[in-house]
Tab-separated table of C-alpha atoms and ligand atoms in Angstrom:
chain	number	residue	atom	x	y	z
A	1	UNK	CA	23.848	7.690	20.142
A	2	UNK	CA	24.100	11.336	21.802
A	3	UNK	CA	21.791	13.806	22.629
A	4	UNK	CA	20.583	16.390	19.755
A	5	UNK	CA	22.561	19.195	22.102
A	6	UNK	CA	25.248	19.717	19.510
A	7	UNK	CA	24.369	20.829	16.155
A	8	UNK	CA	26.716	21.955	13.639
A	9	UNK	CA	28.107	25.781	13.885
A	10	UNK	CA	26.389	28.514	12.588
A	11	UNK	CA	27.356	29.259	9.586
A	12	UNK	CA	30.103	31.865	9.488
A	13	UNK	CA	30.931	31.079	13.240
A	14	UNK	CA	34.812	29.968	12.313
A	15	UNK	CA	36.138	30.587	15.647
A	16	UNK	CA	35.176	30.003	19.313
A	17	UNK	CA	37.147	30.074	22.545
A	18	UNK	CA	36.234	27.746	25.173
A	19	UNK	CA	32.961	25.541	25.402
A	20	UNK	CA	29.849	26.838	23.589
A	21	UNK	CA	27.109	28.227	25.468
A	22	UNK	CA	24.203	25.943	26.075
A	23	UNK	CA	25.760	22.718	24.733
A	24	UNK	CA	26.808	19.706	26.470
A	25	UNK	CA	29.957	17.391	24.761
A	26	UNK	CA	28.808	14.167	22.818
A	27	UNK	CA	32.346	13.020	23.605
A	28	UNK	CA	35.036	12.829	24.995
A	29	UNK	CA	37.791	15.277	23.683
A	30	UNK	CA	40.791	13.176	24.797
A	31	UNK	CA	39.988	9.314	23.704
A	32	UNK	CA	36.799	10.302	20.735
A	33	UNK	CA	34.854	7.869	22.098
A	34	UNK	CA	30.849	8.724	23.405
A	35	UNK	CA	31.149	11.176	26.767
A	36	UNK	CA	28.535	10.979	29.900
A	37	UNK	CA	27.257	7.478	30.719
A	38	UNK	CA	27.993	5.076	28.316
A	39	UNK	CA	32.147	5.918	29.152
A	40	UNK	CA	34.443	6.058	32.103
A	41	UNK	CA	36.869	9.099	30.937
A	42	UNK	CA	38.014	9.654	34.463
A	43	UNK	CA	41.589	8.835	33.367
A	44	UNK	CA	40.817	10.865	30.628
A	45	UNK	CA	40.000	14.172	32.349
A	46	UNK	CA	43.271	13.382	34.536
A	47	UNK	CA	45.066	12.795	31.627
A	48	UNK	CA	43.483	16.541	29.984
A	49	UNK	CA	45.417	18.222	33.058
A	50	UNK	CA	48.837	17.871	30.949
A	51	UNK	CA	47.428	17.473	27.616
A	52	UNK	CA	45.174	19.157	24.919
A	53	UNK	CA	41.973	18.110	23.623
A	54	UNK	CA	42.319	15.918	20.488
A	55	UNK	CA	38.882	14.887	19.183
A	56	UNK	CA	36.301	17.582	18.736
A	57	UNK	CA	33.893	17.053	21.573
A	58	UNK	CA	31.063	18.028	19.298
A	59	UNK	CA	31.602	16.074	16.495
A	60	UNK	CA	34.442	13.554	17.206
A	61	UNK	CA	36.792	14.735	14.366
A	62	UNK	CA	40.114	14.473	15.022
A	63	UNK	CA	41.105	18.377	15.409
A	64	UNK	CA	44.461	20.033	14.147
A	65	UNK	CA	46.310	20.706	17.321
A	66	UNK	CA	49.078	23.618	17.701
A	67	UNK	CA	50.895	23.190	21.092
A	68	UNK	CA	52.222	26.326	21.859
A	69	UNK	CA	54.566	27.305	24.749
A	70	UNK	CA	51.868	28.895	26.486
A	71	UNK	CA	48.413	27.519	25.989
A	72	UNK	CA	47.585	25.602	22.364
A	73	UNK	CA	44.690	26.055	19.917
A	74	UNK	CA	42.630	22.927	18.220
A	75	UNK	CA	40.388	23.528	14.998
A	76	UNK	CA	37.511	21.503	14.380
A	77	UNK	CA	37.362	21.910	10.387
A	78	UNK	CA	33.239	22.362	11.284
A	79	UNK	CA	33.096	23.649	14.231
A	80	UNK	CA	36.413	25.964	14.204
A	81	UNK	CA	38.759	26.786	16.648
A	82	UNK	CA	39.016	26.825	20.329
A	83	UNK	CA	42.167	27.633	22.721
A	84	UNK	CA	43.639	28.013	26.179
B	1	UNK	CA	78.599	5.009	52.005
B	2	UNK	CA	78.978	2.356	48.918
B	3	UNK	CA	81.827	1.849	47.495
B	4	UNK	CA	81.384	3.376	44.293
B	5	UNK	CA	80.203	6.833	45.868
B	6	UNK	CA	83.287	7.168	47.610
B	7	UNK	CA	84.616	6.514	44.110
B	8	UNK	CA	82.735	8.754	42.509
B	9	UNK	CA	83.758	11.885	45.386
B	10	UNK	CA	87.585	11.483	44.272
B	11	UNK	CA	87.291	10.561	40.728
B	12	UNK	CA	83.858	13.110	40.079
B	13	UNK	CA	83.621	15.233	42.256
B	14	UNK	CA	87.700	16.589	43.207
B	15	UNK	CA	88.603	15.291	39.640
B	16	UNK	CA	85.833	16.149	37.273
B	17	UNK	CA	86.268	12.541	35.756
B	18	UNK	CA	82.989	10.932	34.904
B	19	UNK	CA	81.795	7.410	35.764
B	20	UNK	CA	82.086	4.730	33.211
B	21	UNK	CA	79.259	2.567	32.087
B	22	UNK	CA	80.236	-0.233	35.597
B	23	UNK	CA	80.091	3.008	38.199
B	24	UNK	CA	76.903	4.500	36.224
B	25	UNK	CA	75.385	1.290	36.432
B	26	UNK	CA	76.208	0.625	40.461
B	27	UNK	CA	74.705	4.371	41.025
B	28	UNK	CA	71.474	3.073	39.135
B	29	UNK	CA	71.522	-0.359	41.342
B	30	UNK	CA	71.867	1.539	44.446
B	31	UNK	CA	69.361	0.219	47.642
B	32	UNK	CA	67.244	2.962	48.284
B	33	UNK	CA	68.598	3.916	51.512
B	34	UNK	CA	71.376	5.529	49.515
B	35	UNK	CA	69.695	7.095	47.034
B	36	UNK	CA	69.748	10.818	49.091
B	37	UNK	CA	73.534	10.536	49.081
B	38	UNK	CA	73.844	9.887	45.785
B	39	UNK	CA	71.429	12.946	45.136
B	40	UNK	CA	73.276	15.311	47.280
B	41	UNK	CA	76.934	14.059	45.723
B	42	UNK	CA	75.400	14.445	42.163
B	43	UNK	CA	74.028	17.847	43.243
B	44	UNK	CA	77.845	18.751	44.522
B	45	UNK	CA	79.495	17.493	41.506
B	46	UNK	CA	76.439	19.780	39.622
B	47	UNK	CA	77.674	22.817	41.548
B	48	UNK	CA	81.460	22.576	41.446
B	49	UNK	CA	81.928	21.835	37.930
B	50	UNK	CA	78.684	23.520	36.306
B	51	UNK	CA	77.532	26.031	39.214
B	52	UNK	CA	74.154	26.741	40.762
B	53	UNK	CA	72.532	28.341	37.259
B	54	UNK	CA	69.631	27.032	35.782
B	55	UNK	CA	69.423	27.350	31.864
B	56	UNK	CA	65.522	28.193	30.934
B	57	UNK	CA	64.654	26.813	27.571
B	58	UNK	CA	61.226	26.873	25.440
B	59	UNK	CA	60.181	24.812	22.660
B	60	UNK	CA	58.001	24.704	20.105
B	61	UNK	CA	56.619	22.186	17.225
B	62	UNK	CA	56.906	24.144	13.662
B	63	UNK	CA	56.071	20.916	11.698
B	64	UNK	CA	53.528	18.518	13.899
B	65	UNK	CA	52.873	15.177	13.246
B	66	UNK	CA	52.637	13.026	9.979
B	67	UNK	CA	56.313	11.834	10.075
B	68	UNK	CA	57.186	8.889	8.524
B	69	UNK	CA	59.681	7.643	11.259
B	70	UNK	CA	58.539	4.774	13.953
B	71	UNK	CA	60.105	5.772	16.667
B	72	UNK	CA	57.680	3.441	18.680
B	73	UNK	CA	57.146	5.829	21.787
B	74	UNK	CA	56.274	9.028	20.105
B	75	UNK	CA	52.439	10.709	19.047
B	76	UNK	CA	54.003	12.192	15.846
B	77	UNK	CA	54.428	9.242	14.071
B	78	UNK	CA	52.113	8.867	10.736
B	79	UNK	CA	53.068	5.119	10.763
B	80	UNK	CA	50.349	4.561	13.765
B	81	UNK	CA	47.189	5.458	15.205
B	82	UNK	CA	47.837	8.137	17.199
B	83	UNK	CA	45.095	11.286	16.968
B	84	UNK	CA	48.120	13.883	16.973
B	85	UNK	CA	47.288	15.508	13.426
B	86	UNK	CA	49.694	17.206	10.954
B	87	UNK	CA	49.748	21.020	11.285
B	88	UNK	CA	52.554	23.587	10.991
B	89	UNK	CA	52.931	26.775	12.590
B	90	UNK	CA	53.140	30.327	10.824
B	91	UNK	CA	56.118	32.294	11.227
B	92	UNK	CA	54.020	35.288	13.375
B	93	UNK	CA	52.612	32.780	15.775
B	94	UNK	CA	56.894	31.053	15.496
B	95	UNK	CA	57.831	34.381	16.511
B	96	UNK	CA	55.395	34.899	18.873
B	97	UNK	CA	56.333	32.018	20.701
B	98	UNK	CA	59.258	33.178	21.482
B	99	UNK	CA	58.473	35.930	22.766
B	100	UNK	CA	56.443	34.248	25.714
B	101	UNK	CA	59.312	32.046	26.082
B	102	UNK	CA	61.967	35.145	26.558
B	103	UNK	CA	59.261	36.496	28.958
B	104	UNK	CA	59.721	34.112	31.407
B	105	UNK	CA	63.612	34.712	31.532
B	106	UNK	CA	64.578	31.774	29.142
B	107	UNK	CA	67.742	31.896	27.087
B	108	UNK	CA	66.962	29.210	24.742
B	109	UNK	CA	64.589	28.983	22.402
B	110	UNK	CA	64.016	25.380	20.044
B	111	UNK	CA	62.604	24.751	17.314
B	112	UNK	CA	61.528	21.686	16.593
B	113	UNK	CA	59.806	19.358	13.648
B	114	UNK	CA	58.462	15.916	13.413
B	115	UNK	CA	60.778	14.452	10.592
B	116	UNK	CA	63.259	12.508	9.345
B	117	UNK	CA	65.178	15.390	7.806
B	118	UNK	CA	64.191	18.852	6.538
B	119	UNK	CA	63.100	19.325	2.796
B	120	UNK	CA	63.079	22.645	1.255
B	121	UNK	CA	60.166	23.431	2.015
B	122	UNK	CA	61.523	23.113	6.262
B	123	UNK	CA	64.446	25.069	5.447
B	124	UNK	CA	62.691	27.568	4.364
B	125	UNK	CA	60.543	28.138	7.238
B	126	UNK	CA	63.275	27.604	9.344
B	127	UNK	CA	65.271	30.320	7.430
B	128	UNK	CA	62.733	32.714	7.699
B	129	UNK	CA	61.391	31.938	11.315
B	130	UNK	CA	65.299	32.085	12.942
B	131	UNK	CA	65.546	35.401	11.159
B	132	UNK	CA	62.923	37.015	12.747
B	133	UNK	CA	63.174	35.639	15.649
B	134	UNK	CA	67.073	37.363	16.063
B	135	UNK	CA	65.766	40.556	14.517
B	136	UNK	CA	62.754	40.606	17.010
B	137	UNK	CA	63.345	38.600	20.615
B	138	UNK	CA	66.131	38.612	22.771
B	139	UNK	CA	66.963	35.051	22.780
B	140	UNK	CA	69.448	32.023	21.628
B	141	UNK	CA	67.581	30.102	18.791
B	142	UNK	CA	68.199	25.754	18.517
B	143	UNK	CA	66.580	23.584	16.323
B	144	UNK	CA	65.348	19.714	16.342
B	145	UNK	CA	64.609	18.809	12.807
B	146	UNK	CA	65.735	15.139	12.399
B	147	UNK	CA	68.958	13.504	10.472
B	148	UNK	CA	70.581	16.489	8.334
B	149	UNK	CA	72.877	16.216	5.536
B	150	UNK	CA	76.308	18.118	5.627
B	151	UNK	CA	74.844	21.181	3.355
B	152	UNK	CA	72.117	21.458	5.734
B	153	UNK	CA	74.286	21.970	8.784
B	154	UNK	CA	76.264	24.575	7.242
B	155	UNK	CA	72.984	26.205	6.525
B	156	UNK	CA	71.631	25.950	10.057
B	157	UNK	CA	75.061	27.460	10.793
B	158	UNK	CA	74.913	30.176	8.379
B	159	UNK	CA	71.057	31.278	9.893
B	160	UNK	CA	72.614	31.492	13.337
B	161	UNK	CA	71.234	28.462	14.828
B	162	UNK	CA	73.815	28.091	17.457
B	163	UNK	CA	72.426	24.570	18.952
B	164	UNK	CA	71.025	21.386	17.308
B	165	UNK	CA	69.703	18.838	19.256
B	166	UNK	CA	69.297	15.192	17.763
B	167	UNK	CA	68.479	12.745	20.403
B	168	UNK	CA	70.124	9.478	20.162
B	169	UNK	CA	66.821	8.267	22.493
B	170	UNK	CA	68.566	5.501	24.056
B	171	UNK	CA	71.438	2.882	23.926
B	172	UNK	CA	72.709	1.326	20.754
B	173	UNK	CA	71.898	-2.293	21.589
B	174	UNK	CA	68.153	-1.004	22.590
B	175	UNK	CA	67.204	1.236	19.349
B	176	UNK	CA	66.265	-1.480	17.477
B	177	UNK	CA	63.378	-2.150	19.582
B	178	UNK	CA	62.077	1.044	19.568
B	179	UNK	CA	63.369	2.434	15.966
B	180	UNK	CA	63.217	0.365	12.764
B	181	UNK	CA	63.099	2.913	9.973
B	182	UNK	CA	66.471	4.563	10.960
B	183	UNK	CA	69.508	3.399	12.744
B	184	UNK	CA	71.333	4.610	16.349
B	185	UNK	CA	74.489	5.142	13.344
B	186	UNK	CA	72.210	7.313	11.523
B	187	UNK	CA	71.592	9.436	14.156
B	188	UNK	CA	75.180	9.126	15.241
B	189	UNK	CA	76.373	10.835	12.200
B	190	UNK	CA	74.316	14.005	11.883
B	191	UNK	CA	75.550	13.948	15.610
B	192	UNK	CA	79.004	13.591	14.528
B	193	UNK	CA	78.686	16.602	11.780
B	194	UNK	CA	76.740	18.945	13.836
B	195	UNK	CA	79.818	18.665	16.822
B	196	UNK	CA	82.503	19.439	13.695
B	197	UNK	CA	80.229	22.702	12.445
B	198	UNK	CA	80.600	23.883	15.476
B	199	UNK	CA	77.287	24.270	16.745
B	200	UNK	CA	77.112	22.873	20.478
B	201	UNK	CA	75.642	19.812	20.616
B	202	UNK	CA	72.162	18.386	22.042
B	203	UNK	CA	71.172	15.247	22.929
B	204	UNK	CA	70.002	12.959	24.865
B	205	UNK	CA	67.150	10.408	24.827
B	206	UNK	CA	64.082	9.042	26.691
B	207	UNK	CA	64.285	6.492	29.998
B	208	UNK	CA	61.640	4.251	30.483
B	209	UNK	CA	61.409	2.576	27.245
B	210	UNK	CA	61.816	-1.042	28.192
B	211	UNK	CA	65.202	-0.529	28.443
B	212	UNK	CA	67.235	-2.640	31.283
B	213	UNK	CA	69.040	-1.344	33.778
B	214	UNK	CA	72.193	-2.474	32.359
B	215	UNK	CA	71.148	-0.524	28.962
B	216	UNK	CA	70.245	2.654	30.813
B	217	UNK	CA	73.938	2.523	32.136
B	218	UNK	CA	74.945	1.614	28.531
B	219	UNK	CA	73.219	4.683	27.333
B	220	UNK	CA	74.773	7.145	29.362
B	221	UNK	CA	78.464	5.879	28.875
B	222	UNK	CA	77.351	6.148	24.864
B	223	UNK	CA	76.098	10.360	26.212
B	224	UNK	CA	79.963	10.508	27.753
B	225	UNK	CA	81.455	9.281	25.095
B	226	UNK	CA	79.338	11.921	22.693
B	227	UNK	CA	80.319	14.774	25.008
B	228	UNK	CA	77.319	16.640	24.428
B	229	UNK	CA	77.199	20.360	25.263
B	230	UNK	CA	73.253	19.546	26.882
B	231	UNK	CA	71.489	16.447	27.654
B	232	UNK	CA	67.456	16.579	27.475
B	233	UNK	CA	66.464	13.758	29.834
B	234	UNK	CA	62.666	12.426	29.129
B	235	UNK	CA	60.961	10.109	30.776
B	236	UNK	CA	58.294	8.098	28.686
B	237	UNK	CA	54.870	9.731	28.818
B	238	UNK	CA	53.025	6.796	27.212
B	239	UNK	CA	50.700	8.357	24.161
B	240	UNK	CA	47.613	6.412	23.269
B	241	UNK	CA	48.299	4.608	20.167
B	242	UNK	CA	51.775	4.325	19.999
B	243	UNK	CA	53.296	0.951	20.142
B	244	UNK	CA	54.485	1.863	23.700
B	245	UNK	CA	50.889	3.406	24.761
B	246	UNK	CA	50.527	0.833	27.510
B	247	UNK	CA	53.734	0.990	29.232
B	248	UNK	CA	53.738	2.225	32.991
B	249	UNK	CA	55.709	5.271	33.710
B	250	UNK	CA	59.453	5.117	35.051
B	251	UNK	CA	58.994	4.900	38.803
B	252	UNK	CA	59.719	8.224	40.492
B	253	UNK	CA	63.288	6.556	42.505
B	254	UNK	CA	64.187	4.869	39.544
B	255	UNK	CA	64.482	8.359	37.786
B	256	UNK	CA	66.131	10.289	40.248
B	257	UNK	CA	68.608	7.300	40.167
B	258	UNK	CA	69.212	7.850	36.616
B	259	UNK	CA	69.440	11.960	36.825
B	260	UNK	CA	71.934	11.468	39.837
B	261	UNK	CA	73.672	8.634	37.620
B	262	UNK	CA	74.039	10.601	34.578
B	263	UNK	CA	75.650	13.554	36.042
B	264	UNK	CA	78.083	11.325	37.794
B	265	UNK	CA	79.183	10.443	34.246
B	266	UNK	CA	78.569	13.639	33.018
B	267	UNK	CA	80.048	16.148	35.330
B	268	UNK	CA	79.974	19.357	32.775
B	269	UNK	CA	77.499	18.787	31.141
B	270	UNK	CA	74.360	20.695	31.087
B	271	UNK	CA	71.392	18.021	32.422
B	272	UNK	CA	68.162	19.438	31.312
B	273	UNK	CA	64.615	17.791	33.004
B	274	UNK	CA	63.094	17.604	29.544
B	275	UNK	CA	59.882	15.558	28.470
B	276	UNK	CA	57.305	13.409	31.444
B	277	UNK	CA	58.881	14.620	34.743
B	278	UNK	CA	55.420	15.802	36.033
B	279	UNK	CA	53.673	12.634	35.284
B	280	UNK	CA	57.066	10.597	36.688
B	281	UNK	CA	58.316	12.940	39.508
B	282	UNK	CA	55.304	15.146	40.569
B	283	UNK	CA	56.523	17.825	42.630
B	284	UNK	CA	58.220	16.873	44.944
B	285	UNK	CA	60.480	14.492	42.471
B	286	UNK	CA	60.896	17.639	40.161
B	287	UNK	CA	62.502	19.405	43.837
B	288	UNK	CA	64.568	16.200	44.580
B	289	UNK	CA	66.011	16.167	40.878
B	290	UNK	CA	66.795	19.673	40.888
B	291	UNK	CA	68.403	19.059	43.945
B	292	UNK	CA	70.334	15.907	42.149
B	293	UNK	CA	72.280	16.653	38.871
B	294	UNK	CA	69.697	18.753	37.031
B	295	UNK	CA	70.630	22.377	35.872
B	296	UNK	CA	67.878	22.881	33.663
B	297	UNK	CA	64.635	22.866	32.647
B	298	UNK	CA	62.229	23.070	29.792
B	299	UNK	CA	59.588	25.540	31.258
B	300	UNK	CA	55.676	25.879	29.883
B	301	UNK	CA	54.390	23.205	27.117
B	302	UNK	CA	56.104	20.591	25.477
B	303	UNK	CA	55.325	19.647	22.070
B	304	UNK	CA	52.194	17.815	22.200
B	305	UNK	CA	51.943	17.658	25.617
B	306	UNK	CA	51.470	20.385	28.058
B	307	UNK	CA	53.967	21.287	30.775
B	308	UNK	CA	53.535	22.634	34.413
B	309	UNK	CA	53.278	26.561	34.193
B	310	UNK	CA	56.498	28.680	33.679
B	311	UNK	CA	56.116	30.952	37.185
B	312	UNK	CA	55.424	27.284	38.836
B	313	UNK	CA	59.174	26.192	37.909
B	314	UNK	CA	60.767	29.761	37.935
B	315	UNK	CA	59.528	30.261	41.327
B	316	UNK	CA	60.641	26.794	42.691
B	317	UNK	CA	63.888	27.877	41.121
B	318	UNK	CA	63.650	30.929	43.097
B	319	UNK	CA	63.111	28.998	46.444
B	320	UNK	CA	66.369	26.826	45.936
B	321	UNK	CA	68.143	29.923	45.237
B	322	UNK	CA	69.592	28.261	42.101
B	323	UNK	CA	69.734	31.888	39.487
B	324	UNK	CA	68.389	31.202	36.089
B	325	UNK	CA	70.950	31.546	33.930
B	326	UNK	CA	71.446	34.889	31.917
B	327	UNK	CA	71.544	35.764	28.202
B	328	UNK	CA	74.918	37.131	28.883
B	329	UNK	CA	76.557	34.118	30.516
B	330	UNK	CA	75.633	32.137	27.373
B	331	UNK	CA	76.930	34.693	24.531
C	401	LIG	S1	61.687	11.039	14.001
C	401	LIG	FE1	60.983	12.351	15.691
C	401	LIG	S2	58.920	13.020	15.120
C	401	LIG	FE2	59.459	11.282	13.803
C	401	LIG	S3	58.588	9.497	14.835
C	401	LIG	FE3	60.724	9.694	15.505
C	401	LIG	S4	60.648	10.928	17.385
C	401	LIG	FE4	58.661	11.164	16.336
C	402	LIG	ZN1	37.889	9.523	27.106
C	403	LIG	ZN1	33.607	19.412	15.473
């Protein structure tokens, strides 16, 4: 269904900020369903303006998601943490 | 000038009597060619009887998620399909909220938990979190955690918490449709024990709920007759797979009708913009309701959704010359 872009972590990598380097999202952080063509996520990416992300874009699992009152953090249990 | 603004000038505005449920709900019916002077009387009645301070507030989720309640509009619900996963917060990163949120000139600082009522386990964390937050940050600590029993209040008095909120979310004759594992009485009564313990009192609800006009007026005469010491007005931002998910927003004159309707029954009270005003008002709305009843504002995130950023609302605060309110004025 997506591209082979998004392997697993490498082991022992349990946290990340922002996007990784070099890989492209298999979908769509906001609804979980498959990003680039086969989905129209423009409300989604409007929506992402006043929310966080709730699936893993790597991996779809639903991530744990700490709102904070500045910024928030989601963890991916495999492919750790990232935050804004 | 309607009749029942001229009403509301003697009997709010020189008198400091609120509207009953028939004014509230004329205000909300209101053509919209009269909806600026209801704004502007709303915003007088704001300034003579509650003055041009803004009370800052930040809030924060300790417990997210996984509660067993149905309250049909909200994310945190474990009862539906919602991709808001359970998670609590540590007591550093508690604290360290707070911190940010005293940065930005905020006297109020709430802590809040999606349940029906605390456990041990809650108290606990609340115990220890309130502590350090009073030993470390400069800043008045409230708490959200659901329905409490009477030994739990005297608790939340005993740690210092010096304002509980409990929303009653809308009117009695509505809840039903949105709440079915708890009742409006329920509510009522940790409502009714908090006000005796002497904590000041929070609450308010959420507009936009398929509510009808006549119930929104319904509501806020039920908010009069409560007295509350603050009322947190939301408007419903719908969440994806909640039973309400597919519900349009309130339209933005619809909810400036309702903030300039509420403090016309409300006069005292302090009317906090609290949950969806950037998705309902935008800008400009957020200006206009600021400059209609409002004299307060939750500032940076919510708790699953994210706000506009602090400095955005301090500094429109700034150009309406409205002072945020000091830690001193509230001690
Ligand atoms: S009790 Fe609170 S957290 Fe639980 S479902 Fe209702 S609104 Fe959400
Ligand atoms: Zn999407
Ligand atoms: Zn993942």
């Amino acid at each position: 269904m997506s591209s082979d872009t998004t392997g697993p972590a490498p082991l022992g990598m349990s946290t990340r900020v922002g996007e990784p380097a070099g890989t492209a999202a298999s979908w769509c952080d906001r609804c979980g369903t498959p990003a680039g063509e086969e989905g129209d996520h423009t409300a989604c990416r409007a929506a992402r303006q006043l929310e966080p992300p709730r699936y893993c874009q790597h991996c779809r699992r639903r991530m744990k998601v700490q709102v904070l009152p500045v910024g928030w953090a989601a963890v991916c249990v495999e492919h750790g943490e990232t935050r804004a | 000038m309607p009749e029942i603004l001229d009403q509301a000038r003697t009997q709010v505005l020189e008198n400091g009597v609120g509207l009953d449920e028939a004014g509230v709900l004329a205000v909300l019916n209101l053509p919209d060619e009269h909806l600026p002077a209801a704004l502007q009387l709303a915003h007088e009645v704001r300034m003579r009887w509650c003055g041009p301070e803004v009370e800052v507030e930040g809030i924060v989720s300790l417990k997210t998620g996984g509660c067993p309640e149905d309250c049909h509009f909200c994310s945190q619900s474990g009862l539906f399909t919602s991709p808001v996963r359970a998670v609590w917060l540590d007591i550093p990163s508690l604290v360290e909220a707070a911190k940010q949120t005293a940065k930005t000139g905020a006297t109020e600082f709430c802590i809040v938990a999606a349940v029906r009522g605390p456990d041990d386990r809650l108290m606990r964390q609340l115990r220890e979190g309130v502590a350090a937050i009073r030993a470390e940050v400069d800043i008045q600590v409230a708490a959200s955690v659901g329905m409490l029993t009477q030994e739990q209040v005297d608790e939340l008095v005993e740690m210092g918490v010096h304002r509980y909120n409990h929303n009653l979310e809308t009117c009695r004759s509505y809840f039903p449709n949105v709440v079915t594992t708890h009742s409006w009485e329920e509510r009522w009564e940790t409502l009714r024990m908090v006000r005796e313990s002497g904590m000041e009192v929070c609450c308010g609800g959420i507009l936009g709920l398929g509510e009808s006009v006549e119930q929104r007026a319904e509501f806020a005469a039920q908010l009069a007759e409560l007295d509350p010491h603050e009322v947190p007005l939301n408007f419903l931002n719908p969440r994806p797979g909640t039973p309400l998910g597919d519900r349009s927003v309130v339209e933005g004159k619809d909810a400036l009708r309702a903030i300039a309707a509420f403090r016309l029954a409300m006069p005292r009270t302090i009317l906090r913009y609290a949950g969806g005003r950037e998705l309902t008002l935008g800008d400009l709305g957020t200006r206009s309701g600021l400059l209609g009843g409002i004299n307060a504002v939750i500032v940076g995130n919510y708790l699953t959704t994210l706000g506009r950023p602090a400095t955005t609302d301090l500094e429109l605060l700034q150009d309406l010359k409205m002072p945020v309110k000091a830690l001193s004025a509230t001690l």
